[in-house]
XYZ file of C-alpha atoms in Angstrom:
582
model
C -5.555 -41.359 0.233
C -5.342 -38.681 2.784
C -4.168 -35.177 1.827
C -0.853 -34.970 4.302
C 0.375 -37.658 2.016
C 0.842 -35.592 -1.041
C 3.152 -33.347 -1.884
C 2.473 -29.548 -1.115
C 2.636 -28.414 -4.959
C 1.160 -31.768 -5.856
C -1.875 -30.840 -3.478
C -2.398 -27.462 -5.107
C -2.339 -28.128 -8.286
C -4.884 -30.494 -7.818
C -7.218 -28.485 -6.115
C -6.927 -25.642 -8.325
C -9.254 -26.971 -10.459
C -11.598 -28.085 -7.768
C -11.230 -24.385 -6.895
C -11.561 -23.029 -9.825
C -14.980 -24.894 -10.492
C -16.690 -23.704 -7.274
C -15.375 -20.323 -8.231
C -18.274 -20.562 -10.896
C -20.969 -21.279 -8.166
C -20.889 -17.751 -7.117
C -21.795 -16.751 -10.769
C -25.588 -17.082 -10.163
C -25.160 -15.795 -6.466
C -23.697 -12.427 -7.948
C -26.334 -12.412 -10.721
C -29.178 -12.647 -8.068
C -27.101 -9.657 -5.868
C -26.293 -7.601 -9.020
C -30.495 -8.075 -10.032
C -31.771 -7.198 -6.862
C -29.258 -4.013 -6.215
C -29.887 -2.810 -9.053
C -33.393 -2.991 -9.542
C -33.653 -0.794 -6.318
C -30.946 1.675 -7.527
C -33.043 1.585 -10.842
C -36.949 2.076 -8.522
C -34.316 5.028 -6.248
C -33.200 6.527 -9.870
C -37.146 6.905 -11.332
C -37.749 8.812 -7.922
C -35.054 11.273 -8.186
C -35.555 11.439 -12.144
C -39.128 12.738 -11.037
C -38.179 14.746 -7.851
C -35.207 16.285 -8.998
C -33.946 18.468 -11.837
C -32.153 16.817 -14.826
C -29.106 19.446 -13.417
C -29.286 18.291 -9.890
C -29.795 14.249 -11.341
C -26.576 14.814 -13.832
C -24.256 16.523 -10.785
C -25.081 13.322 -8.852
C -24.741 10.411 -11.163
C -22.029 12.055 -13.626
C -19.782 14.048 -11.116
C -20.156 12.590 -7.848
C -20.531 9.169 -9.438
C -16.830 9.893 -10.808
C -15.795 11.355 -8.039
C -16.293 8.159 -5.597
C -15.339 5.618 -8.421
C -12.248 7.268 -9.107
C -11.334 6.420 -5.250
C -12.013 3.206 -5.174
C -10.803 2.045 -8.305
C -7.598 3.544 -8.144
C -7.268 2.233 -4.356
C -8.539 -1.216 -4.477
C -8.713 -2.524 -8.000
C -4.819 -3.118 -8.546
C -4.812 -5.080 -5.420
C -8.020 -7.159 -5.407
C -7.161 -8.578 -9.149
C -3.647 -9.296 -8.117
C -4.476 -11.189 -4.655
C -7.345 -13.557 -6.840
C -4.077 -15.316 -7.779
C -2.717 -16.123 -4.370
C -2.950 -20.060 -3.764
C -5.519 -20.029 -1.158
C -4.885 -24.076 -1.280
C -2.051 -24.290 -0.025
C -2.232 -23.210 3.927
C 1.240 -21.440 4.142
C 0.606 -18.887 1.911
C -3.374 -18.814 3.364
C -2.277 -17.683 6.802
C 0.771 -15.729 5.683
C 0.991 -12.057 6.402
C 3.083 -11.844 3.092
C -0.227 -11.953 1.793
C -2.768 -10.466 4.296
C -0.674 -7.443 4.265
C -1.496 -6.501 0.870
C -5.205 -6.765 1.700
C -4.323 -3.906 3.983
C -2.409 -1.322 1.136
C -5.875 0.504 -0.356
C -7.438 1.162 2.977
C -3.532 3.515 3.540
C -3.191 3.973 -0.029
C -7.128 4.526 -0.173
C -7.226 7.774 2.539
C -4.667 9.853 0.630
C -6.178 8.996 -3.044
C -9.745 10.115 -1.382
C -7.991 13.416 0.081
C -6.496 14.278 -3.037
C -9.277 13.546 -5.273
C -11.812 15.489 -3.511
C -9.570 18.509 -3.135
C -9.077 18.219 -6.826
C -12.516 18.003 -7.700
C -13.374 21.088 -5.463
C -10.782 23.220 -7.129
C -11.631 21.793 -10.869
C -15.453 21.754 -10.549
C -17.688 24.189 -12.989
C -19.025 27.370 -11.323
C -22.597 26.353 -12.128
C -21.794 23.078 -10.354
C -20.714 24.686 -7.451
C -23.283 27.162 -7.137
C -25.570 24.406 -6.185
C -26.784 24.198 -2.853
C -24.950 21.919 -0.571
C -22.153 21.209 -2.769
C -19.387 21.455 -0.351
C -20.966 18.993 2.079
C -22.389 16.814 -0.689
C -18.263 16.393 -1.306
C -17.261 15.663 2.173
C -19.662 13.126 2.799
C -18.888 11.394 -0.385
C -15.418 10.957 0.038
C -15.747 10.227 4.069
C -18.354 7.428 2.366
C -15.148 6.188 0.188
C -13.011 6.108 2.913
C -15.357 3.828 4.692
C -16.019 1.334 2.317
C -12.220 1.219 1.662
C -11.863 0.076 5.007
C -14.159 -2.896 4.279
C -12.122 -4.222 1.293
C -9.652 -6.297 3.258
C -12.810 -8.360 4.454
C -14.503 -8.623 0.931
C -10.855 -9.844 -0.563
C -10.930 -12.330 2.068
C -14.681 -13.260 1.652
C -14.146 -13.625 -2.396
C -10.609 -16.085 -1.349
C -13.076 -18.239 0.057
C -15.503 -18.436 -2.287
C -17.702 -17.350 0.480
C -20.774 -15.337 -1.788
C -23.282 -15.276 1.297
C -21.262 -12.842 2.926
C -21.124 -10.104 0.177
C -24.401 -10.970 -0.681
C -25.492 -10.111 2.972
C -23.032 -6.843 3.264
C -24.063 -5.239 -0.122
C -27.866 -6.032 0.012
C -28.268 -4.874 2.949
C -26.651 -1.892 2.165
C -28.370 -1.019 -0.875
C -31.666 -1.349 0.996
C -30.180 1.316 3.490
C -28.746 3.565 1.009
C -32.517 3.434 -0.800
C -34.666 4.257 1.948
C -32.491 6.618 3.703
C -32.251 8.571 -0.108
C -35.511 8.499 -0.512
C -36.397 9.916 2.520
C -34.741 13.272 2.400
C -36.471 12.789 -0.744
C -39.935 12.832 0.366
C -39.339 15.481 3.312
C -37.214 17.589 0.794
C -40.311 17.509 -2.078
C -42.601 18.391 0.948
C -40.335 21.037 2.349
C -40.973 24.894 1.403
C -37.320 24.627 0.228
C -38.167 22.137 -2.557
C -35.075 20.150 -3.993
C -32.845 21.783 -1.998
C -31.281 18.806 -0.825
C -31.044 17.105 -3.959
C -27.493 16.408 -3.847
C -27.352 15.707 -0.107
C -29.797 13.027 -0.083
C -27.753 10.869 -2.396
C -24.436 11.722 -0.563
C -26.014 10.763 2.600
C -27.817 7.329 1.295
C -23.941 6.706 0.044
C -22.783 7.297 3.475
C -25.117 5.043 5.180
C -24.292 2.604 2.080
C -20.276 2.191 3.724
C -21.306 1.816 7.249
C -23.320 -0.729 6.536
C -21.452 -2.629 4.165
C -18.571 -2.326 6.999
C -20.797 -3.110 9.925
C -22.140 -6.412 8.291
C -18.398 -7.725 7.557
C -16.994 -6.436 10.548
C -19.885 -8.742 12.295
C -19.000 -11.895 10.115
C -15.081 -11.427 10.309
C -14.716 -10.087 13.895
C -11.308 -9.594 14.670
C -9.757 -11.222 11.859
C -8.978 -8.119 9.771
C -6.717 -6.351 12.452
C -5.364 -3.351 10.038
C -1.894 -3.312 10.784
C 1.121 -4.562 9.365
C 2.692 -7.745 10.786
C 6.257 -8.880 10.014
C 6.996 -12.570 8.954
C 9.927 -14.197 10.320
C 10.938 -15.883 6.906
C 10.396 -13.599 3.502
C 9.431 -15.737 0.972
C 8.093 -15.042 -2.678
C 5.149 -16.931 -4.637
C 6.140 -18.842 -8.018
C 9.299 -20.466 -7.229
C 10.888 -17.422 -7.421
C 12.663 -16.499 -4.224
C 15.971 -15.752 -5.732
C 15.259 -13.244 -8.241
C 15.426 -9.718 -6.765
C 12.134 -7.693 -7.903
C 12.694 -3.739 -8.620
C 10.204 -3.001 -5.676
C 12.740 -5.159 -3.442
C 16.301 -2.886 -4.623
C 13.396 0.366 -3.741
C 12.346 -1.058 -0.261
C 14.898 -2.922 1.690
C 13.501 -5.711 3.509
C 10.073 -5.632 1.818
C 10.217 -9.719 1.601
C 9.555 -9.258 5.278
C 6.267 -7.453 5.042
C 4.878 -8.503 1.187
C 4.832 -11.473 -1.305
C 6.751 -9.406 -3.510
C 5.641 -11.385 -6.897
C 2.070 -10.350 -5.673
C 2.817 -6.600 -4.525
C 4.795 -6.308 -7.757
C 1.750 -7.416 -9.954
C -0.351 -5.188 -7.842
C 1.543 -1.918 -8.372
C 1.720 -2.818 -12.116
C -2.197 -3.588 -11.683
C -3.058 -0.034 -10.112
C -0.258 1.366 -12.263
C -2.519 0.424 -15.227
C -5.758 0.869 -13.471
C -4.962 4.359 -14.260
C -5.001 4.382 -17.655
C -8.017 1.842 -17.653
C -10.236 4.060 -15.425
C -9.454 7.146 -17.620
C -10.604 5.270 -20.646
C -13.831 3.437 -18.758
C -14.988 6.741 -16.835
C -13.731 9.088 -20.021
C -16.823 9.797 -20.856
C -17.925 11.103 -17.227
C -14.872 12.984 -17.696
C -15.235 14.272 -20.683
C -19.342 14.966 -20.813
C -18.428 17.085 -17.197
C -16.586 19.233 -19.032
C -17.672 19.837 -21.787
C -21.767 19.271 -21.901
C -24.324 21.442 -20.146
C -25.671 20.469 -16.799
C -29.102 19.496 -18.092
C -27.445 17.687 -21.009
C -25.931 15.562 -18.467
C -28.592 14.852 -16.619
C -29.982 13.075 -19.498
C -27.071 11.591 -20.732
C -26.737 9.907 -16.795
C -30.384 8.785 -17.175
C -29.608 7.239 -20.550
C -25.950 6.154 -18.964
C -27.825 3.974 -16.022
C -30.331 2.487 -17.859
C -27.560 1.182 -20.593
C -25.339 -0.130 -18.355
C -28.550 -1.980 -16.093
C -28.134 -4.892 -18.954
C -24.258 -4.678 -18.281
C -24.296 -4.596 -14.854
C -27.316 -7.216 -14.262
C -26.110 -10.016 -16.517
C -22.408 -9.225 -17.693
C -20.687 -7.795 -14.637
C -21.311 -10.547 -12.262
C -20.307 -13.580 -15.635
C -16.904 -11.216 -15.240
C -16.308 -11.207 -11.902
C -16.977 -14.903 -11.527
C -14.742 -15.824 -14.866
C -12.157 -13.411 -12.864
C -11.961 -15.983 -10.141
C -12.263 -18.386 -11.948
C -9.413 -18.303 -14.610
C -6.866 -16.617 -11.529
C -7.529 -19.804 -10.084
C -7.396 -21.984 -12.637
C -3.479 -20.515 -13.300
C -2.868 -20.132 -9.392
C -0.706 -22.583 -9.811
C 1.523 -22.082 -12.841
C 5.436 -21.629 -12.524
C 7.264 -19.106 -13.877
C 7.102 -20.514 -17.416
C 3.283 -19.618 -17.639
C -0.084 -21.890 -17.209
C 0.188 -25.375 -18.370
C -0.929 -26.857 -21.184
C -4.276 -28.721 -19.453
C -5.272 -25.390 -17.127
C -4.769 -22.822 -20.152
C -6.797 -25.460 -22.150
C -9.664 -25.715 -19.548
C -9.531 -21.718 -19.170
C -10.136 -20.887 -23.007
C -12.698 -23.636 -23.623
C -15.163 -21.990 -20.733
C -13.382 -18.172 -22.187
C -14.870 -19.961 -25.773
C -18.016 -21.079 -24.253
C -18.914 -17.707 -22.449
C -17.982 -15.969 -25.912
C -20.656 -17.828 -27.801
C -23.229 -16.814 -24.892
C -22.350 -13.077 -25.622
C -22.659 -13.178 -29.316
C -26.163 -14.883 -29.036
C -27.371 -12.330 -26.860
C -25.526 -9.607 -28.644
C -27.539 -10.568 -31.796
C -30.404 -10.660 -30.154
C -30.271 -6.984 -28.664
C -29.125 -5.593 -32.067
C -32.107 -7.170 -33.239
C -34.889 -6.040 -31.140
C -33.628 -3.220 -29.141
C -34.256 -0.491 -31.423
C -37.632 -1.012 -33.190
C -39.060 -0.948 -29.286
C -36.192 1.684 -27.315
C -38.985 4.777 -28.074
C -41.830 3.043 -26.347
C -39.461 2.215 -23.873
C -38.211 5.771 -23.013
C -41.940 6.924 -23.197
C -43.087 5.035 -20.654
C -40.246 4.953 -18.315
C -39.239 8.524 -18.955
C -40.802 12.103 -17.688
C -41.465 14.465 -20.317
C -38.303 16.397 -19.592
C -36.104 14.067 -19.903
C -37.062 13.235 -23.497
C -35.689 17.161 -24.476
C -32.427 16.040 -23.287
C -29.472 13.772 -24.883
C -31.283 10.273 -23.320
C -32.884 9.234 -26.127
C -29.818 9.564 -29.025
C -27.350 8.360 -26.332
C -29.450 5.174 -25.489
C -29.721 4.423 -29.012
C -25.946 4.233 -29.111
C -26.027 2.206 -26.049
C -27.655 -0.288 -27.723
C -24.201 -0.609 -30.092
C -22.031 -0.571 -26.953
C -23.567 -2.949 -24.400
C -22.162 -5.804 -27.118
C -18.647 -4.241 -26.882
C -19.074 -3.826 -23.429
C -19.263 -7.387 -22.595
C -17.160 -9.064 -24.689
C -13.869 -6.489 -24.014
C -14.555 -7.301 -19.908
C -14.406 -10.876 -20.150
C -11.373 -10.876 -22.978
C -9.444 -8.525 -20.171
C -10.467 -10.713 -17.182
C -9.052 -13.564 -19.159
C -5.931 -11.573 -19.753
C -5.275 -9.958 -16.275
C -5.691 -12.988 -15.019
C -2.577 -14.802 -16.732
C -0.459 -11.587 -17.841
C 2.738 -11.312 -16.377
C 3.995 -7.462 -14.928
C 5.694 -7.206 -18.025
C 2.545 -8.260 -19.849
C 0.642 -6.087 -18.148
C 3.080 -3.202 -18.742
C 2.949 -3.513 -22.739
C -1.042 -3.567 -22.106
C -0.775 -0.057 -20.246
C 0.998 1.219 -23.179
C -1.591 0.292 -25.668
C -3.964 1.516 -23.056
C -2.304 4.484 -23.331
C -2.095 4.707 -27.057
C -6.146 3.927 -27.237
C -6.858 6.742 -24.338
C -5.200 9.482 -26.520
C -7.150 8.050 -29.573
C -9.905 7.756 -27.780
C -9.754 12.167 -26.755
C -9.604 12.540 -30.618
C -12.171 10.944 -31.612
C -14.492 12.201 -29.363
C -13.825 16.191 -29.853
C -13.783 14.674 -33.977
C -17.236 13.677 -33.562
C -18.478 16.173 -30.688
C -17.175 19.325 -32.808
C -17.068 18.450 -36.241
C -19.834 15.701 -36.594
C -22.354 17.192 -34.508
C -22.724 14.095 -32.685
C -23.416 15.999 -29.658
C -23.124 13.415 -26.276
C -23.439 10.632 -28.445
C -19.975 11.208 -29.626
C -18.869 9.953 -26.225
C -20.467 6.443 -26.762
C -19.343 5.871 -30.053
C -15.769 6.782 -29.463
C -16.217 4.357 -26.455
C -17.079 1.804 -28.705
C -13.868 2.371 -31.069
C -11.425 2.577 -27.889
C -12.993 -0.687 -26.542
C -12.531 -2.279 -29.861
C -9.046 -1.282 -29.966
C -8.839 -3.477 -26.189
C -10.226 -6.335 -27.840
C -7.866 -6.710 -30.648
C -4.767 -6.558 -28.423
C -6.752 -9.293 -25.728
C -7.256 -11.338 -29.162
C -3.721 -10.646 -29.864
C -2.461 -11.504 -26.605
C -4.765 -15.197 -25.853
C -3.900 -16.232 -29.644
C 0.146 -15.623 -28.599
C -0.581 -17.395 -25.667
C -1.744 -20.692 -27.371
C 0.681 -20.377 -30.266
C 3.753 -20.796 -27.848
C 1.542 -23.502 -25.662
C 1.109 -25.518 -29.153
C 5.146 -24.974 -30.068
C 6.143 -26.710 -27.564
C 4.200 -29.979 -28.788
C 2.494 -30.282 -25.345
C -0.881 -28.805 -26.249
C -2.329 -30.864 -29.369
C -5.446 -29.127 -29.362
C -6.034 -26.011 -31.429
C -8.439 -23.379 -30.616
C -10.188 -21.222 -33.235
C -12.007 -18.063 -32.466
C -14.375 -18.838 -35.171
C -15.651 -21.544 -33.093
C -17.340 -18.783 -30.905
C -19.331 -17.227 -33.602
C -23.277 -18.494 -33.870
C -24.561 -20.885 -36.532
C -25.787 -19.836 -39.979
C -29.524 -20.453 -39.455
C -29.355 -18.097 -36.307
C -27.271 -15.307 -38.044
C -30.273 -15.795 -41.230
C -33.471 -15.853 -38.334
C -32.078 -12.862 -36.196
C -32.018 -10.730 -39.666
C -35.048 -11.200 -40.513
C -36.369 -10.345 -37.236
C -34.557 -7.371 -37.667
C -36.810 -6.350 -40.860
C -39.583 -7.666 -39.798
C -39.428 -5.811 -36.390
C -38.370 -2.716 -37.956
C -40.838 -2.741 -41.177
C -43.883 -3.245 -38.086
C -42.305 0.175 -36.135
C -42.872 1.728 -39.586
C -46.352 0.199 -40.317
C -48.164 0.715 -37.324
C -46.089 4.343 -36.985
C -45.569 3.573 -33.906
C -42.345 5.780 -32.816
C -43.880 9.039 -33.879
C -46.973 8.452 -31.481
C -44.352 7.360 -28.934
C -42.690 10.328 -28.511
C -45.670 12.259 -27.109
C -47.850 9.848 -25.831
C -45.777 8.664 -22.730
C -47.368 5.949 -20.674
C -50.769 6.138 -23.245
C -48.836 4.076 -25.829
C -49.173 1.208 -23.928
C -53.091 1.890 -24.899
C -52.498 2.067 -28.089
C -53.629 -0.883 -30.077
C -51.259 -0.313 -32.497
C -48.266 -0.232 -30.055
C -49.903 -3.296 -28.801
C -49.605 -5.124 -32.116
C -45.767 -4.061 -32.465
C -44.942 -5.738 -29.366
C -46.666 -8.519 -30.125
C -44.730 -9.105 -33.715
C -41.473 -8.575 -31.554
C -42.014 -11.063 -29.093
C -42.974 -13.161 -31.762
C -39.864 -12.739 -33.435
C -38.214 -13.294 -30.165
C -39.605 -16.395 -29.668
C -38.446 -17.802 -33.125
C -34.874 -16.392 -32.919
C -35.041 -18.213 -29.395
C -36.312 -21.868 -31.003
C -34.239 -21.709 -33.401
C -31.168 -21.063 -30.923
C -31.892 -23.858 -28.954
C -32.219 -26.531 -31.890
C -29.114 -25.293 -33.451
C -27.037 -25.470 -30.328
C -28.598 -28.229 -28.900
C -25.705 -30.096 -27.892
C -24.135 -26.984 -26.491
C -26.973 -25.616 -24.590
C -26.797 -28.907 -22.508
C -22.877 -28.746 -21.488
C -23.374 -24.768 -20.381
C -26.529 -25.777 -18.137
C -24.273 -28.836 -16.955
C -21.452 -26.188 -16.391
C -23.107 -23.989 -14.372
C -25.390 -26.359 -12.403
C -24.723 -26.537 -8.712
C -24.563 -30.333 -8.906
C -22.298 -30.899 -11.996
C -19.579 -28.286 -9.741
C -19.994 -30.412 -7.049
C -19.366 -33.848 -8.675
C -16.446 -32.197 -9.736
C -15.594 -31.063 -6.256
C-alpha cells in the first residue's frame, strides 16, 4: 500500500516505532565514538598528569571544566531534549520553521550565558587561581571555544533527528584528535621551554579552541547551507499535540510567538532549561563545591580520580542514555494530549526493564571486583604525586557511585522523555529540595566527618538516590493510570529487573574470595610504593589471576542463568533484528 494513502497521524504513528527502533542503531555507533574520544582524552590526561602540576591539572579539569559545561548545558540542553520529541515523520512539522527555529535559541541564548558566566567566574575565582600564569587568556579562549561549538548545535540537533550517527561521529572524532595533538604540543615545547609549565593552562584552552572549529567546520561541510541562523516566520502558526486552541503562558508573554515557535515544544524547552538549572547545580556540585572549598593540589587529585571514575560512565553508560533518549522521545512522539498509549508506554518500559537488568549485572560485578584491585590500579597508572593527594579515597568512592550514576541517567531519560511541563515542573522542585540536601550533607560530612573530598561523592550518591526514587515514583504513576483505564493488561514489576539468586550468591563470594587474596598475598601495602614494579610482583600476579578467575565464574554463571534473556538483548540490539523491524 503506498504511504500517500494513509492518513497523516495514521502514518506517524506507525513509523514511530520503526523510528524508534533505528534510534537504537546509533547505540553501538556512540559507544565506539564515546571509546575512542575518550581513550585519547584519557592517553592527553596521563601527559598532563606527568607534565603538569596537580594545581595547574585541578584549575583545568575542575574550574575550567565547569566553566565551559556550565555554558553549554544551560544553553543547549533544555532545547536538544525537548526537540527529540518533534515528529520528524511526519514532513510538515520536518520542514517547518516552527521547529527549526528552536534549533536556533542556544546559539542567541548561548552568547549571553557564555558572557555572563565568564565574567562571573573572573570576578568569583580564588586569588591563588588567578595568580596563575595565563589565567585571563586561558578564560577568553575557553568561553570564545563555547561560543563556537554553540554555533554547531543546530546541525548536531538536526544530525541526531535523522538518526544520522556518521556525521557526529565524523565532527567529534575528528575533533578530539585535533584538540589532542594541538594540547600536547604546547605540551612538549612548554616542558622543553626554559619557562617550564608555564603554559599549562593555555595548552588545554587552546586544544578546546581548536576542538569547536573543528567540530563546526566538519558540520558546516556536511550541512552546507541548511542551517541559515536566522529566524524565519511561518505563514500559518500551528502547535504540536492537537493542541492549537489552548493558549500557552509563553503565548499571553510574546504576542504572535505561534508565528516564529511550536509553542508546545518552546514551552517544554524553557521548562527543560528552567530545570537544567537545578540539574546542573546538583551534577557539577561537586566541581562547585571542591573549587571552593578544597586546596588547589587537593583538586588536582580529586580531577584525576574524577576522570578516571567517570571513563566507565562515559564509555559504556553515557552513550546506552543518549540512545534510550531517542529512543523513548520517539517512541511517545506521537502521543496526544492524554499521554503515551498503552502499546508505546508498554514497548518503552520493557527495553527501560531490559536496560535495568544490564546495569544491575554490571553494577554487581564492579562492587565485586573493583576494590580488591583499585590500589594496583592507581600504582601503575598514577605518578607518585598524585598518590599524596585525595585520588585514591575519592576513587574508592567512585566505585559506589558509578552504579548510581547509571541507573539515575537512564530512569531520568525515561522520564524527560514522557513528562509533561507540569511534570517537569514538580521534578524541578524536588530537584530543588535534593540540591539544598545535597549542600548539607556535604559540609556534614566535609566538616564534621572528616571525610575530606570524599564527602563530595558520597553526598552525590545520596542526592542521586533521592532522583531515583521520585523517577520510580513517577514511571510506577505512569503505569498505574495506563492499567486503570483497563487498556493496558500487562503489569510491570520492578522486581523483574533485579538479577537471579545464583548470581547475587556467585558475585558474593567473589567478593570474599577476591578480597581474602588482597589480604593473603598483602598485596595493597606493596602497592602503594611500588608503582609500575607491582606488576613484577609474583604475588600481585597471583591476585589478578584469582580475580579474573572469579570474573570468569560470575560471568558463566550470568549467562546460564539468563540464558533466555541474553538472546532477546543481542537480538535487540543487532543491526539486522532493527532492520527486519524497519
Amino acid at each position: 500500500m503506498s504511504s500517500t494513502s494513509k492518513h497523516p497521524e495514521q502514518m506517524s504513528r506507525s513509523a514511530a516505532p520503526n523510528f524508534a527502533n533505528g534510534a537504537l542503531r546509533t547505540a553501538s555507533s556512540l559507544m565506539g565514538l564515546q571509546l575512542f574520544s575518550r581513550l585519547v582524552t584519557f592517553a592527553l590526561n596521563q601527559a598532563l598528569v606527568r607534565l603538569a602540576s596537580p594545581a595547574v591539572y585541578g584549575t583545568v579539569s575542575i574550574q575550567l571544566e565547569l566553566l565551559l559545561n556550565t555554558i553549554l548545558f544551560l544553553s543547549r540542553e533544555g532545547f536538544r531534549n525537548a526537540l527529540l520529541r518533534a515528529d520528524v515523520n511526519n514532513e510538515e512539522q520536518k520542514e517547518s520553521p516552527l521547529v527549526s527555529n528552536i534549533a536556533l535559541l542556544p546559539v542567541y541564548f548561548g552568547v549571553q550565558v557564555s558572557f555572563l558566566t565568564s565574567v562571573a567566574y573572573l570576578l568569583y575565582a580564588s586569588e591563588a587561581t588567578k595568580e596563575q600564569p595565563y589565567f585571563n587568556a586561558t578564560v577568553v579562549v575557553y568561553t570564545v571555544a563555547a561560543v563556537l561549538e554553540l554555533f554547531s548545535e543546530p546541525m548536531h540537533i538536526k544530525s541526531v533527528q535523522s538518526l544520522n550517527p556518521a556525521v557526529r561521529i565524523r565532527a567529534e572524532g575528528s575533533a578530539v584528535i585535533v584538540k589532542s595533538i594541538t594540547a600536547i604540543t604546547v605540551l612538549a615545547y612548554n616542558s622543553s621551554a626554559k619557562t617550564a609549565r608555564n603554559l599549562g593552562l593555555l595548552a588545554f584552552a587552546l586544544g578546546q579552541l581548536m576542538y569547536s572549529i573543528t567540530l563546526l567546520l566538519v558540520y558546516v561541510y556536511e550541512y552546507k547551507q541548511s542551517i541559515p541562523y536566522v529566524f524565519y516566520r511561518s505563514k500559518v502558526g500551528r502547535t504540536s499535540g492537537n493542541s492549537s486552541a489552548r493558549t500557552t503562558s509563553l503565548r499571553r508573554c510574546i504576542p504572535k510567538l505561534d508565528r516564529y515557535f511550536d509553542e508546545n515544544l518552546l514551552e517544554v524547552s524553557v521548562a527543560m532549561t528552567a530545570q537544567g538549572f537545578v540539574k546542573h547545580i546538583l551534577t557539577e556540585g561537586d566541581k562547585i563545591i571542591i573549587s571552593r572549598i578544597s586546596p588547589l593540589k587537593d583538586q588536582g587529585g580529586y580531577a584525576v580520580a574524577n576522570n578516571y571514575g567517570a571513563l566507565i560512565a562515559r564509555i559504556l553508560f553515557q552513550p546506552i542514555e543518549e540512545t534510550s533518549r531517542l529512543f523513548f522521545s520517539k517512541a511517545f512522539s506521537s502521543s496526544g494530549p492524554g499521554g503515551p498509549d498503552p502499546d508505546s508506554l508498554q514497548s518503552a518500559l520493557s527495553r527501560l526493564g531490559s536496560l535495568l537488568l544490564i546495569y544491575n549485572h554490571l553494577s554487581l560485578l564492579l562492587l565485586t571486583l573493583a576494590p580488591p584491585y583499585l590500589n594496583v590500579v592507581l600504582s601503575v597508572a598514577l605518578p607518585p604525586r598524585y598518590l599524596n593527594t585525595s585520588a585514591p579515597a575519592v576513587l574508592s568512592a567512585w566505585v559506589w557511585y558509578i552504579p548510581v550514576l547509571a541507573v539515575n541517567g537512564i530512569l531520568e531519560a525515561f522520564v524527560s522523555s514522557v513528562a509533561s511541563s507540569k511534570d517537569i515542573a514538580k521534578q524541578s522542585k524536588w530537584m530543588a529540595g535534593a540540591s539544598v540536601a545535597y549542600i548539607l550533607l556535604t559540609i556534614i560530612l566535609y566538616s564534621l566527618a572528616n571525610l575530606g573530598d570524599t564527602a563530595v561523592v558520597y553526598a552525590n550518591i545520596a542526592n542521586l538516590v533521592a532522583r531515583i526514587i521520585y523517577c520510580f515514583h513517577f514511571i510506577s504513576s505512569l503505569n498505574a493510570q495506563k492499567q486503570t483505564t483497563g487498556k493496558h493488561a500487562e503489569k510491570n514489576s520492578w522486581g523483574e529487573m533485579l538479577p537471579p539468586l545464583p548470581f547475587l550468591i556467585s558475585c558474593g563470594l567473589a567478593g570474599v574470595v577476591t578480597r581474602t587474596s588482597a589480604r593473603v598475598f598483602n598485596v595493597e601495602t606493596f602497592a602503594r610504593g611500588a608503582g609500575r614494579e607491582v606488576l613484577r610482583s609474583k604475588a600481585c600476579l597471583l591476585h589478578i589471576c584469582v580475580g579474573a578467575t572469579c570474573g570468569l565464574v560470575c560471568l558463566t554463571v550470568c549467562f546460564l542463568t539468563e540464558k533466555q534473556r541474553v538472546k532477546q538483548l543481542v537480538s535487540l540490539f543487532s543491526s539486522r533484528s532493527l532492520k527486519k523491524m524497519d
